[in-house]
Coordinates of C-alpha atoms and ligand atoms in Angstrom, one line a residue:
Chain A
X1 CA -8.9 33.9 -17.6
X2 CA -8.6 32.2 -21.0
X3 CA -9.3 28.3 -20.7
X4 CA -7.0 27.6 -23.7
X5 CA -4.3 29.6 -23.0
X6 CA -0.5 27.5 -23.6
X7 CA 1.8 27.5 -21.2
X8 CA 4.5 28.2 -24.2
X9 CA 2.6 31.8 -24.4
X10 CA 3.0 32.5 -21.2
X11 CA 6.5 31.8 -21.4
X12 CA 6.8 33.4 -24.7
X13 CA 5.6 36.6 -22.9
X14 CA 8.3 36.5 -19.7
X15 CA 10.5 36.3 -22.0
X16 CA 9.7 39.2 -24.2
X17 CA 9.2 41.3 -20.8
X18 CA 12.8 40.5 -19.8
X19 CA 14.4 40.8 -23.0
X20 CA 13.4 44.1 -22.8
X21 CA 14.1 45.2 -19.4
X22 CA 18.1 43.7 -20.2
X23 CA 17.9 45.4 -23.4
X24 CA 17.1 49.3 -20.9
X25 CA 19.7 47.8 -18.7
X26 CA 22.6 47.9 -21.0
X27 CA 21.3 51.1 -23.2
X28 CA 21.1 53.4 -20.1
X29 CA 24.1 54.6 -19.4
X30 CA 24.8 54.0 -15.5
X31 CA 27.2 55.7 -13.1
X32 CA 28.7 52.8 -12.0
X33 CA 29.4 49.2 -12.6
X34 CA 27.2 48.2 -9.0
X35 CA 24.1 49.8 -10.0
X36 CA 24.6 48.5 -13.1
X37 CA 24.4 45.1 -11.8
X38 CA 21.7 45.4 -9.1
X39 CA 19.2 46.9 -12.0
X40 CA 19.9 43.5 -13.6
X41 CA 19.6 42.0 -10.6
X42 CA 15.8 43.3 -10.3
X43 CA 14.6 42.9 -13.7
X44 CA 15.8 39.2 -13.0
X45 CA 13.8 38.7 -9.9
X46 CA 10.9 40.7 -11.3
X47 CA 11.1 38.4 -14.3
X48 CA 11.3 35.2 -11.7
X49 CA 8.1 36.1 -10.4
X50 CA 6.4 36.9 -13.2
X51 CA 6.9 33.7 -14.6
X52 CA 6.2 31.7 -11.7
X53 CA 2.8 33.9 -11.2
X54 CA 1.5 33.2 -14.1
X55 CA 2.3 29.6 -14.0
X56 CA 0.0 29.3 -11.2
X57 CA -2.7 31.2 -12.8
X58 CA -2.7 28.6 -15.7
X59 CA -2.2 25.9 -13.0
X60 CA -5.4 26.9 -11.2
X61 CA -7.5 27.4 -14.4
X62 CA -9.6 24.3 -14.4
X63 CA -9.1 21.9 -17.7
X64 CA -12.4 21.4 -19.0
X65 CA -14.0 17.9 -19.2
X66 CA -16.5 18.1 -22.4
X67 CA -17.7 14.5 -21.9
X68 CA -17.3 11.0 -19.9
X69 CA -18.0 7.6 -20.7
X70 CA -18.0 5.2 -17.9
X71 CA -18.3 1.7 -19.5
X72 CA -17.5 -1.4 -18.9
X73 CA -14.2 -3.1 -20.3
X74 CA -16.8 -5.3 -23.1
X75 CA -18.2 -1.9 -24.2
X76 CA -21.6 -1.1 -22.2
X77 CA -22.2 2.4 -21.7
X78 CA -22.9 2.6 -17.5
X79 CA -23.0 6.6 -17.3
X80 CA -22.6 9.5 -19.6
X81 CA -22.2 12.8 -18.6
X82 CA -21.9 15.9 -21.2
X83 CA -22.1 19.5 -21.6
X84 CA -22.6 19.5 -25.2
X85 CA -25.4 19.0 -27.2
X86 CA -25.0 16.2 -29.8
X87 CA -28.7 15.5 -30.7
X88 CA -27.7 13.5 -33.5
X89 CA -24.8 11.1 -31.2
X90 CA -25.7 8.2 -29.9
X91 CA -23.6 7.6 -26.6
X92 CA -24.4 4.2 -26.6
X93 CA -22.8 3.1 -29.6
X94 CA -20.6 5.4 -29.1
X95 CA -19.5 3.9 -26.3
X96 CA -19.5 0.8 -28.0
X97 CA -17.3 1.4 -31.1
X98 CA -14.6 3.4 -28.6
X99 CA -14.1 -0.1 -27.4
X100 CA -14.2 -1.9 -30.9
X101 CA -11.4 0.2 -31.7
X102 CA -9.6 0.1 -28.4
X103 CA -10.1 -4.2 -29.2
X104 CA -8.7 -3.5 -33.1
X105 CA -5.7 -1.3 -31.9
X106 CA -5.0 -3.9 -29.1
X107 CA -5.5 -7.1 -31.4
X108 CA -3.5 -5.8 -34.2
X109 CA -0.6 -4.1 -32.5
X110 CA 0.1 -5.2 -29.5
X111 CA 0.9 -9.4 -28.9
X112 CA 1.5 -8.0 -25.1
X113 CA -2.5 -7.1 -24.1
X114 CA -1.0 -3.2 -24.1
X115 CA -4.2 -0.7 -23.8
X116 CA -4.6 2.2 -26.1
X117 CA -4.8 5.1 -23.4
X118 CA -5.0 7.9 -25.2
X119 CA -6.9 9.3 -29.0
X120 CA -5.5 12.7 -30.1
X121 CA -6.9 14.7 -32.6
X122 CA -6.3 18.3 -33.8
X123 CA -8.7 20.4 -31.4
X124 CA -9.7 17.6 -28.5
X125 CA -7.9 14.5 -27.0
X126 CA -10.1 11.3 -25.5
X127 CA -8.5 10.2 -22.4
X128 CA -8.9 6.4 -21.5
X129 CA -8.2 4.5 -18.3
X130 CA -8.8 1.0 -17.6
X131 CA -9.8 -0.2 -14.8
X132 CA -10.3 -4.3 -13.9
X133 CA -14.1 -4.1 -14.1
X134 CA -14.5 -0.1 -15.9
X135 CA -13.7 1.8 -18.2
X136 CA -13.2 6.1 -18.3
X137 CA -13.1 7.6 -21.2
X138 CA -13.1 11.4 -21.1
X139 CA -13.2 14.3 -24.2
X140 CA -11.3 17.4 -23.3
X141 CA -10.9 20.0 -25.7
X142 CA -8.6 22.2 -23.6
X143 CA -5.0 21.8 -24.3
X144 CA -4.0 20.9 -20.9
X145 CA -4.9 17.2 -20.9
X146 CA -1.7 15.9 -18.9
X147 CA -3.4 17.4 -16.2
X148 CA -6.5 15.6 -16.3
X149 CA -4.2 12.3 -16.9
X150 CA -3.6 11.3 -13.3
X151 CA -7.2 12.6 -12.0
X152 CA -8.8 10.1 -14.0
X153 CA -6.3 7.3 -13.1
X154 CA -7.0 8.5 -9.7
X155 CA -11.2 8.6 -10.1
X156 CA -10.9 5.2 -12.0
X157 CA -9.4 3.6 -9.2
X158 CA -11.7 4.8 -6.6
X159 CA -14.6 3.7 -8.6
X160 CA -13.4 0.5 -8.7
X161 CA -12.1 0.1 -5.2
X162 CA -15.6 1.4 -4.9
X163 CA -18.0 -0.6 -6.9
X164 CA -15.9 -2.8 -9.0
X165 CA -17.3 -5.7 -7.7
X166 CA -20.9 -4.9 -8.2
X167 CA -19.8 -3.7 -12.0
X168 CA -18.4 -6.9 -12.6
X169 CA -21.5 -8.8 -11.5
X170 CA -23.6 -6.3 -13.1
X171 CA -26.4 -8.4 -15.1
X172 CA -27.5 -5.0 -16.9
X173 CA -30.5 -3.8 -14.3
X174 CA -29.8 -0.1 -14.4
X175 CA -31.6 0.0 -10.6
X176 CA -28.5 -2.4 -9.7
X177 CA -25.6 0.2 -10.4
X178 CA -25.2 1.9 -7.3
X179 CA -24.4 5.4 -7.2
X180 CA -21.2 6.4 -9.4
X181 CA -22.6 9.9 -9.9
X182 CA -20.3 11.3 -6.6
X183 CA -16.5 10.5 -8.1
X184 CA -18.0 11.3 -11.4
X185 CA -19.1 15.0 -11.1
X186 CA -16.0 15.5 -9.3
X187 CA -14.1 14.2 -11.9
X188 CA -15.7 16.2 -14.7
X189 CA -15.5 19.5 -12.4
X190 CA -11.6 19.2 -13.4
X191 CA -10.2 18.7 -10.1
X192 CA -10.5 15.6 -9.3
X193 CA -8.5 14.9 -5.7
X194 CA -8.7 12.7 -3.3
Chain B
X5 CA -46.7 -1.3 -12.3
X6 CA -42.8 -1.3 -12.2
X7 CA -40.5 0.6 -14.8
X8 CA -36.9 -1.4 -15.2
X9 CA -34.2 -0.5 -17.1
X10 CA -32.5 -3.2 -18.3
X11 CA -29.0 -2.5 -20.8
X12 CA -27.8 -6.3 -22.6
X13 CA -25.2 -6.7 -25.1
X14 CA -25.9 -9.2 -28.3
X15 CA -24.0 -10.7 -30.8
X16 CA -24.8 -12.2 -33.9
X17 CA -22.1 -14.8 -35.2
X18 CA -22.2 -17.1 -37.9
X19 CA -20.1 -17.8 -41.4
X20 CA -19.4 -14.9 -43.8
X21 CA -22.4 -14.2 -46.1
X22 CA -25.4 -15.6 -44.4
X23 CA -26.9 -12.3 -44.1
X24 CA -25.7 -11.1 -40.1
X25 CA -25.0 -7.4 -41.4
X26 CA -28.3 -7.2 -43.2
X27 CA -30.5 -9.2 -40.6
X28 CA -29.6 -5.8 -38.2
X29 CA -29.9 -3.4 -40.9
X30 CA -33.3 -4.4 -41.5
X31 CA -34.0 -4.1 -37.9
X32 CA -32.0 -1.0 -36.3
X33 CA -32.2 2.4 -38.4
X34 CA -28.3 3.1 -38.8
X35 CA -26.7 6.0 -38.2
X36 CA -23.2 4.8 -38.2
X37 CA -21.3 5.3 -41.6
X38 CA -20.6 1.7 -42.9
X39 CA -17.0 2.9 -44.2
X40 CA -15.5 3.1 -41.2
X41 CA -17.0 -0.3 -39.9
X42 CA -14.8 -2.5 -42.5
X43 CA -11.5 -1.5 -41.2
X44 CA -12.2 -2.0 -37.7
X45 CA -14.0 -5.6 -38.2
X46 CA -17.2 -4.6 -35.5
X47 CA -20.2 -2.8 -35.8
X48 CA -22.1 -1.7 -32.7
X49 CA -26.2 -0.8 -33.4
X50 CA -29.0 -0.7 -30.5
X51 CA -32.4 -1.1 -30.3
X52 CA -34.9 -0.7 -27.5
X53 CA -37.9 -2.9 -26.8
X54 CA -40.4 -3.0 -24.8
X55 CA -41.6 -6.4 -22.7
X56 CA -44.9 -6.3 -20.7
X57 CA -46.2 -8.2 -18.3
X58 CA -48.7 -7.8 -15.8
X59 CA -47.7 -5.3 -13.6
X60 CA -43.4 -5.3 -14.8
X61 CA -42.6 -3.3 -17.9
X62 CA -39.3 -4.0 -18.9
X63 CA -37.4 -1.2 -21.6
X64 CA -34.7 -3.5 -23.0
X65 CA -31.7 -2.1 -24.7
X66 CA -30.3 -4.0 -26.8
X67 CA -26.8 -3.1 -28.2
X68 CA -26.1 -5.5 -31.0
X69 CA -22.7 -6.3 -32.3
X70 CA -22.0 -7.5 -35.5
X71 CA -18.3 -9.1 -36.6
X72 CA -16.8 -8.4 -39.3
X73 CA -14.9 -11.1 -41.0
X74 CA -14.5 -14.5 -41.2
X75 CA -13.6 -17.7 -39.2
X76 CA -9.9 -16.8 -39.4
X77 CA -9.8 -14.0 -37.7
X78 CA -10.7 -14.9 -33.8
X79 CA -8.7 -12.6 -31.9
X80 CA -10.5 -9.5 -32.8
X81 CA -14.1 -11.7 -32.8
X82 CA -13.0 -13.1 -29.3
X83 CA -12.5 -9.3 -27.9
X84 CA -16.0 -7.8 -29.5
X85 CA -17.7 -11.4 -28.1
X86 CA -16.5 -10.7 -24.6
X87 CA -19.4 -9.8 -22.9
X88 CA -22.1 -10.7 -25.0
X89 CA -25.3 -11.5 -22.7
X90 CA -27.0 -13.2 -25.7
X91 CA -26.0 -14.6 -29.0
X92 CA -27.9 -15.0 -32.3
X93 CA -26.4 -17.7 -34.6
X94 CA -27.3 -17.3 -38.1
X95 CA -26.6 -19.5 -40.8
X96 CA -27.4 -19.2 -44.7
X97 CA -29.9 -22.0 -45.7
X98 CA -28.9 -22.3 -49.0
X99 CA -25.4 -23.4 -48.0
X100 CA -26.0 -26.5 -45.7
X101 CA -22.4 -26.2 -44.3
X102 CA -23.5 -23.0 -42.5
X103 CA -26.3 -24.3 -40.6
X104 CA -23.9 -27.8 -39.7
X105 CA -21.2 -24.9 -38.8
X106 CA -23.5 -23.0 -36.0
X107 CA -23.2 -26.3 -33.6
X108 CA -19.6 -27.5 -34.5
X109 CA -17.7 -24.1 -34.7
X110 CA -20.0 -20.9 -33.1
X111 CA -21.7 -22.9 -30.5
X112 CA -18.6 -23.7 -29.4
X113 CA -16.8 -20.6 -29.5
X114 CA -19.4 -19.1 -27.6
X115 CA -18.9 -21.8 -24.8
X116 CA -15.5 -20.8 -24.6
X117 CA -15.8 -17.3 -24.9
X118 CA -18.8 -16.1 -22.2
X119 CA -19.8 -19.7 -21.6
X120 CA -23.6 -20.6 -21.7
X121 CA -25.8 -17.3 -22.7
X122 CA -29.4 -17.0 -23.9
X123 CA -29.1 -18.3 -27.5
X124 CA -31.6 -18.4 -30.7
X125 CA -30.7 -20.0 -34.0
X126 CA -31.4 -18.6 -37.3
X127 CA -31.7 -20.3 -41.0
X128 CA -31.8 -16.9 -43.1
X129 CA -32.9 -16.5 -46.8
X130 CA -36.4 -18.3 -46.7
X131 CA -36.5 -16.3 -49.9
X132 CA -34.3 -18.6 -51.4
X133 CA -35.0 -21.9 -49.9
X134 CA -37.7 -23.7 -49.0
X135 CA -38.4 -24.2 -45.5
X136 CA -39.0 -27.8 -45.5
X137 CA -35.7 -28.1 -47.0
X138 CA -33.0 -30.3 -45.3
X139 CA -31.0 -27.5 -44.4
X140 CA -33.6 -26.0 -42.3
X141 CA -35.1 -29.4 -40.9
X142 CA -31.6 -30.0 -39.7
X143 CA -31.1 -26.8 -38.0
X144 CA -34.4 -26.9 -36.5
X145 CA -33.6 -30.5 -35.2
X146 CA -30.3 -29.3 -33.9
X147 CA -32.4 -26.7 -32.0
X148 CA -34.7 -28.8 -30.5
X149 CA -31.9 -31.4 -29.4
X150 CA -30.3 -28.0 -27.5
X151 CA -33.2 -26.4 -26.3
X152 CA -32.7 -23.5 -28.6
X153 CA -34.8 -21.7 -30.1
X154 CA -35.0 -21.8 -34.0
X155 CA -36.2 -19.7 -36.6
X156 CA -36.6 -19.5 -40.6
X157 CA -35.3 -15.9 -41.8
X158 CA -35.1 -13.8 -44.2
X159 CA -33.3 -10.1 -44.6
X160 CA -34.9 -9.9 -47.5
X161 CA -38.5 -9.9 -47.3
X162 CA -38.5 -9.0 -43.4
X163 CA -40.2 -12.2 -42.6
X164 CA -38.9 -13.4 -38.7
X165 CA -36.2 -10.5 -38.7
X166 CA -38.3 -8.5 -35.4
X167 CA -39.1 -12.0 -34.3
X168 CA -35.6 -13.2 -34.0
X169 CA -34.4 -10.1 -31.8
X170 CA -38.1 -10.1 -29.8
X171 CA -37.6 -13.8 -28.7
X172 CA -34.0 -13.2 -27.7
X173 CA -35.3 -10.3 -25.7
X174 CA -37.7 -12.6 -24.1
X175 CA -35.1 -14.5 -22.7
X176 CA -33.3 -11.9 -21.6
X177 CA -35.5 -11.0 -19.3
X178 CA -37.0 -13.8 -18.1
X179 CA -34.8 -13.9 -14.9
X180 CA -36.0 -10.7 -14.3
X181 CA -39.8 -11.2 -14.7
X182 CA -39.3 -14.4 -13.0
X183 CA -37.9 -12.5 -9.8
X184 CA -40.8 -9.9 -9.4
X185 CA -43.5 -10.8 -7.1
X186 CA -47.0 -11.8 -8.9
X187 CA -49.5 -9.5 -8.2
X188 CA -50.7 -10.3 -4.5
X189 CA -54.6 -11.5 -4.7
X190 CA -55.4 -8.7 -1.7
X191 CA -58.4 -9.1 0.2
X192 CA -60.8 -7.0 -1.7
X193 CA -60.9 -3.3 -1.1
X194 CA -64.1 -1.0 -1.5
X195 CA -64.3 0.6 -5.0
X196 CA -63.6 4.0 -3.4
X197 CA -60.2 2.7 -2.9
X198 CA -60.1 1.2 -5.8
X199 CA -60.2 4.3 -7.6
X200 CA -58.1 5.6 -5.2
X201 CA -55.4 3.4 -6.3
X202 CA -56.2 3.8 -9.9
X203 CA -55.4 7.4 -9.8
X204 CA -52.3 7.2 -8.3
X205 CA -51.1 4.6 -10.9
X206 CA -52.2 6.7 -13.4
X207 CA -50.4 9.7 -12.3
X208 CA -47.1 8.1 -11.5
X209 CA -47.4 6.1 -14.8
X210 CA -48.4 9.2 -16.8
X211 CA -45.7 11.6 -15.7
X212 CA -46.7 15.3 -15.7
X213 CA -48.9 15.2 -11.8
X214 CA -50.8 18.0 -13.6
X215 CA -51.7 17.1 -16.7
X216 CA -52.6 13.9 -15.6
X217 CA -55.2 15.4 -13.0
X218 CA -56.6 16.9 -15.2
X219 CA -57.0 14.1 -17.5
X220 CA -58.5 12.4 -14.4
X221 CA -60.7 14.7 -13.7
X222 CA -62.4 16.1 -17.4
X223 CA -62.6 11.6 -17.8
X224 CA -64.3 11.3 -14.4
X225 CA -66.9 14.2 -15.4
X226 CA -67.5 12.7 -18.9
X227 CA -68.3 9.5 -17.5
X228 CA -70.3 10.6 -14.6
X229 CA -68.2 9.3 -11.5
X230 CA -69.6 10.4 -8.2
X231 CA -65.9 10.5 -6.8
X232 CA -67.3 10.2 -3.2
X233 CA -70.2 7.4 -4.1
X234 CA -68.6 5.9 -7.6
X235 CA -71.1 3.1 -9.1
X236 CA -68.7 0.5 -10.9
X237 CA -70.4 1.5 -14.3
X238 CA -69.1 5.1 -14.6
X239 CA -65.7 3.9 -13.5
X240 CA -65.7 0.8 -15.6
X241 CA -66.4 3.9 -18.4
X242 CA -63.9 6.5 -17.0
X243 CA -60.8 3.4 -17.5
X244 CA -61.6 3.3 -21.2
X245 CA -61.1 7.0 -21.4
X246 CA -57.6 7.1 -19.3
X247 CA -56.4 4.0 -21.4
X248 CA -57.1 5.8 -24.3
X249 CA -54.6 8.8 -22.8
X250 CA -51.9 6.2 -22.1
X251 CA -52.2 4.8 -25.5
X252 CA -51.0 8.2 -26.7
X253 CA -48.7 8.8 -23.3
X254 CA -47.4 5.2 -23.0
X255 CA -48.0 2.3 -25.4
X256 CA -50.8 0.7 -26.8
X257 CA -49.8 -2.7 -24.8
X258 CA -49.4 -1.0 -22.1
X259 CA -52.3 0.9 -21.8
X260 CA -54.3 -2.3 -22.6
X261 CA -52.4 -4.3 -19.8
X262 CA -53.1 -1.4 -17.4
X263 CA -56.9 -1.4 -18.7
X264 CA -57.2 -5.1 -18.2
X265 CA -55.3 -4.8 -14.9
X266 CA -57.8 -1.7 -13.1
X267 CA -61.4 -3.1 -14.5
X268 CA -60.4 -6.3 -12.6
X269 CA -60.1 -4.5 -9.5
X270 CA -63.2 -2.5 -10.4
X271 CA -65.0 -5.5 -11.2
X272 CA -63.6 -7.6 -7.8
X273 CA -63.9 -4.5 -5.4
X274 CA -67.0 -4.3 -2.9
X275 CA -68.5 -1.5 -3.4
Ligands
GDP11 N1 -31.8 -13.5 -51.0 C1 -31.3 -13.1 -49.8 N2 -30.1 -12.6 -49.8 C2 -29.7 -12.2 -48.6 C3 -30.4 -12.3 -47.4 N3 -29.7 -11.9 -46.4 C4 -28.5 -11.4 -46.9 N4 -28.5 -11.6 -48.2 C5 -27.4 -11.3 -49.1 O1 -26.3 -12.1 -48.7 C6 -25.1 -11.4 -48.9 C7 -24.3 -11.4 -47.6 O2 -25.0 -10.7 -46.6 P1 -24.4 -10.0 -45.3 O3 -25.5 -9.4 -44.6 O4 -23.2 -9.2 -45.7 O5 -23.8 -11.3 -44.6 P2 -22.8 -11.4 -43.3 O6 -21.5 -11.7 -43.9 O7 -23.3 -12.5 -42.5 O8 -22.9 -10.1 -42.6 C8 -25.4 -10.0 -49.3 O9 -25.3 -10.0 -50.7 C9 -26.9 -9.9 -49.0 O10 -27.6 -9.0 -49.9 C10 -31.7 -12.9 -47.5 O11 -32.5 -13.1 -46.5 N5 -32.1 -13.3 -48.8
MG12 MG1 -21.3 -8.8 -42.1

């Protein structure tokens, strides 16, 4: 199964298939107005399932999670987790400018404290979710994002009920972060439940 | 010898113009394209260190943040200063208001910000100035009546940039050093365990188990150690060889700490 494949092409194709199934239903010339009407009745049902098949073929395809950045809210990269290449990327500043501009957007827009949750651009999103003492941000390159939009509020939350506390104590001793890597992987194997 | 990871995030602050931006450019190599920096007021580069002590090596990284902007514009400087774990205040010693600035405004917004952090102050552009200038005698009076470090800068020339960022890191990790346990005086061992022991070190420290066996090994034959009645002599000789692998594998400070550290033991086994 494709990764990328929309939903709208799925729908796009049900469609088409029943279009022309209606289209046989009022060329062929029946008998009778009954059989008429049950043919229709069919193609309908047929067409039903169809679309609700493939709908959970493209539900059960797993989104793909590129990247994650666990950080804390001032911008210190605690894990980073890839399955790209990037020789010339450094995560660390990465990590680090991703929460410049989350502090520019915030500082310049928003008088409230609102966070900026979400970076779109033309072939991958960056998903962000704030925790009280971290921060998840995750590339995804798929086009099914929304999906991945409640398993990170869910994986953030567990890492913080988790080891929140310890993260917000954290003096920078890498041997003092405890082990994250459990939620993470789970997270970026795109199902993320709890 | 211990291996710690330590990550710490540093700020430099100070008025617009006393040389911040180009303090870090002359210490990080950049890879982050300038243009982008201006609009978004903060600039994050990182740089790794190394701190040893007898038997603690510390790899610091240092991420290093650098604001954008001037006094006026706190709420974006207040957001990139949240967190900081150490500050360097630099001032511009040919303007005397920056240097009286660092205590009365920076100082102080640092207080209020992540409260008291490991802090070293800076009089940049010794190029300039001279250093027994009043500018710098104040700021290195204001250090002293702190307890703050001070140092005489320049971007330019290089002079007291590494030094600056080397003496923060120093502080960083003192708690650190501070909590690790001082090398025990044991009751001395033979030399056979001794060498025992160095191996071991040498192998964990080194890596590759193989390779380093093998290193072992050809440096034990070359300097004639009877591994199952060593004399002190051809193991004192065998050492300079394995340091002389670490220097390439490791460090050069650490190879000479490690050195230093196993002819000791040599020296103070019975044997
Ligand atoms: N002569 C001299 N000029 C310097 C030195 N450091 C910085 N500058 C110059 O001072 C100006 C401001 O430097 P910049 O790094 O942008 O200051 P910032 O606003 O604190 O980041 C630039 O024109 C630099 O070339 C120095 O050590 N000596
Ligand atoms: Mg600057």
């Amino acid at each position: 199964m494709e990764q990328d494949i929309r939903i709208e092409t799925l729908i796009i194709m049900s469609v088409a298939i029943f279009a022309v199934l209606a289209v046989v239903a009022f060329v062929v010339p029946f008998e009778d107005q009954e059989t008429k009407l049950f043919f229709i009745a069919v193609v309908a049902a047929l067409t039903g399932i169809n679309v609700v098949g493939l709908f959970m073929v493209w539900r059960s395809s797993p989104t793909i999670v590129d990247e994650v950045f666990l950080m804390t809210p001032t911008g210190m990269l605690l894990k980073h987790y890839t399955r790209r290449l990037r020789p010339d990327q450094d995560e660390d500043i990465l990590a680090g400018m991703l929460t410049a501009v989350q502090n520019f957007i915030r500082d310049s827009f928003d008088e409230a404290g609102g966070r900026l949750n979400e970076i779109r651009f033309e072939n991958y999103d960056i998903l962000i979710s704030h925790g009280k003492s971290i921060v998840i941000a995750a590339i995804i390159s798929t086009k099914k994002p929304e999906r991945l939009r409640d398993q990170l509020k869910t994986a953030t939350a567990d890492l913080e009920a988790e080891f929140g506390d310890r993260i917000a104590k954290w003096t920078g001793d890498k041997k003092d972060l405890g082990d994250v890597d459990v939620i993470m992987k789970r997270f970026l194997s795109g199902k993320y439940r709890r | 010898m211990e291996l710690r990871e330590i990550l710490k995030k540093i700020v430099l602050l100070g008025d617009g113009g006393v040389g911040k931006t180009s303090l870090i450019a002359r210490y990080v190599v950049n890879k982050f394209d300038d243009k982008y920096i201006a609009t978004i007021g903060t600039k994050v580069s990182k740089k790794d260190i190394q701190v040893v002590k007898p038997n603690l090596i510390v790899n610091l990284r240092m991420m290093i943040w650098d604001i954008l902007g001037q006094k006026e514009y706190s709420k974006i400087r207040t957001s990139s200063l949240s967190g900081a774990q150490g500050v360097i205040l630099v001032a511009d010693l040919s303007r005397p208001e920056t240097v009286n600035n660092l205590q009365s405004f920076w100082l102080k917004e640092v207080q209020q910000v992540v409260g008291k952090v490991p802090t070293v102050m800076v009089g940049n552009k010794t190029d300039m100035v001279d250093k027994g200038s009043m500018a710098a005698t104040i700021l290195e009076s204001t250090g002293q009546k702190l307890g703050i470090p001070t140092l005489l800068s320049s971007a330019k020339t290089g002079e007291n940039v590494e030094e600056m960022f080397l003496t923060l890191g120093d502080i960083l990790v003192a708690d650190v050093v501070a909590a690790q346990p001082r090398a025990k005086e044991k009751a001395p061992q033979t030399l056979a365990e001794v060498v025992d022991f160095i191996i071991q070190d040498f192998c964990a420290q080194y890596g590759d188990l193989e390779k380093a066996m093998l290193i072992v090994q050809h440096q034990f034959e070359d300097a004639g150690v009877d591994i199952r009645r060593p004399s002190k002599e051809a193991v004192l000789q065998a050492l300079d060889g394995l340091a002389k692998a670490e220097e390439l594998s490791l460090t050069k400070s650490v190879a000479r700490v490690n050195l230093e550290e196993r002819q000791r033991m040599v020296i103070l086994s019975k044997g």
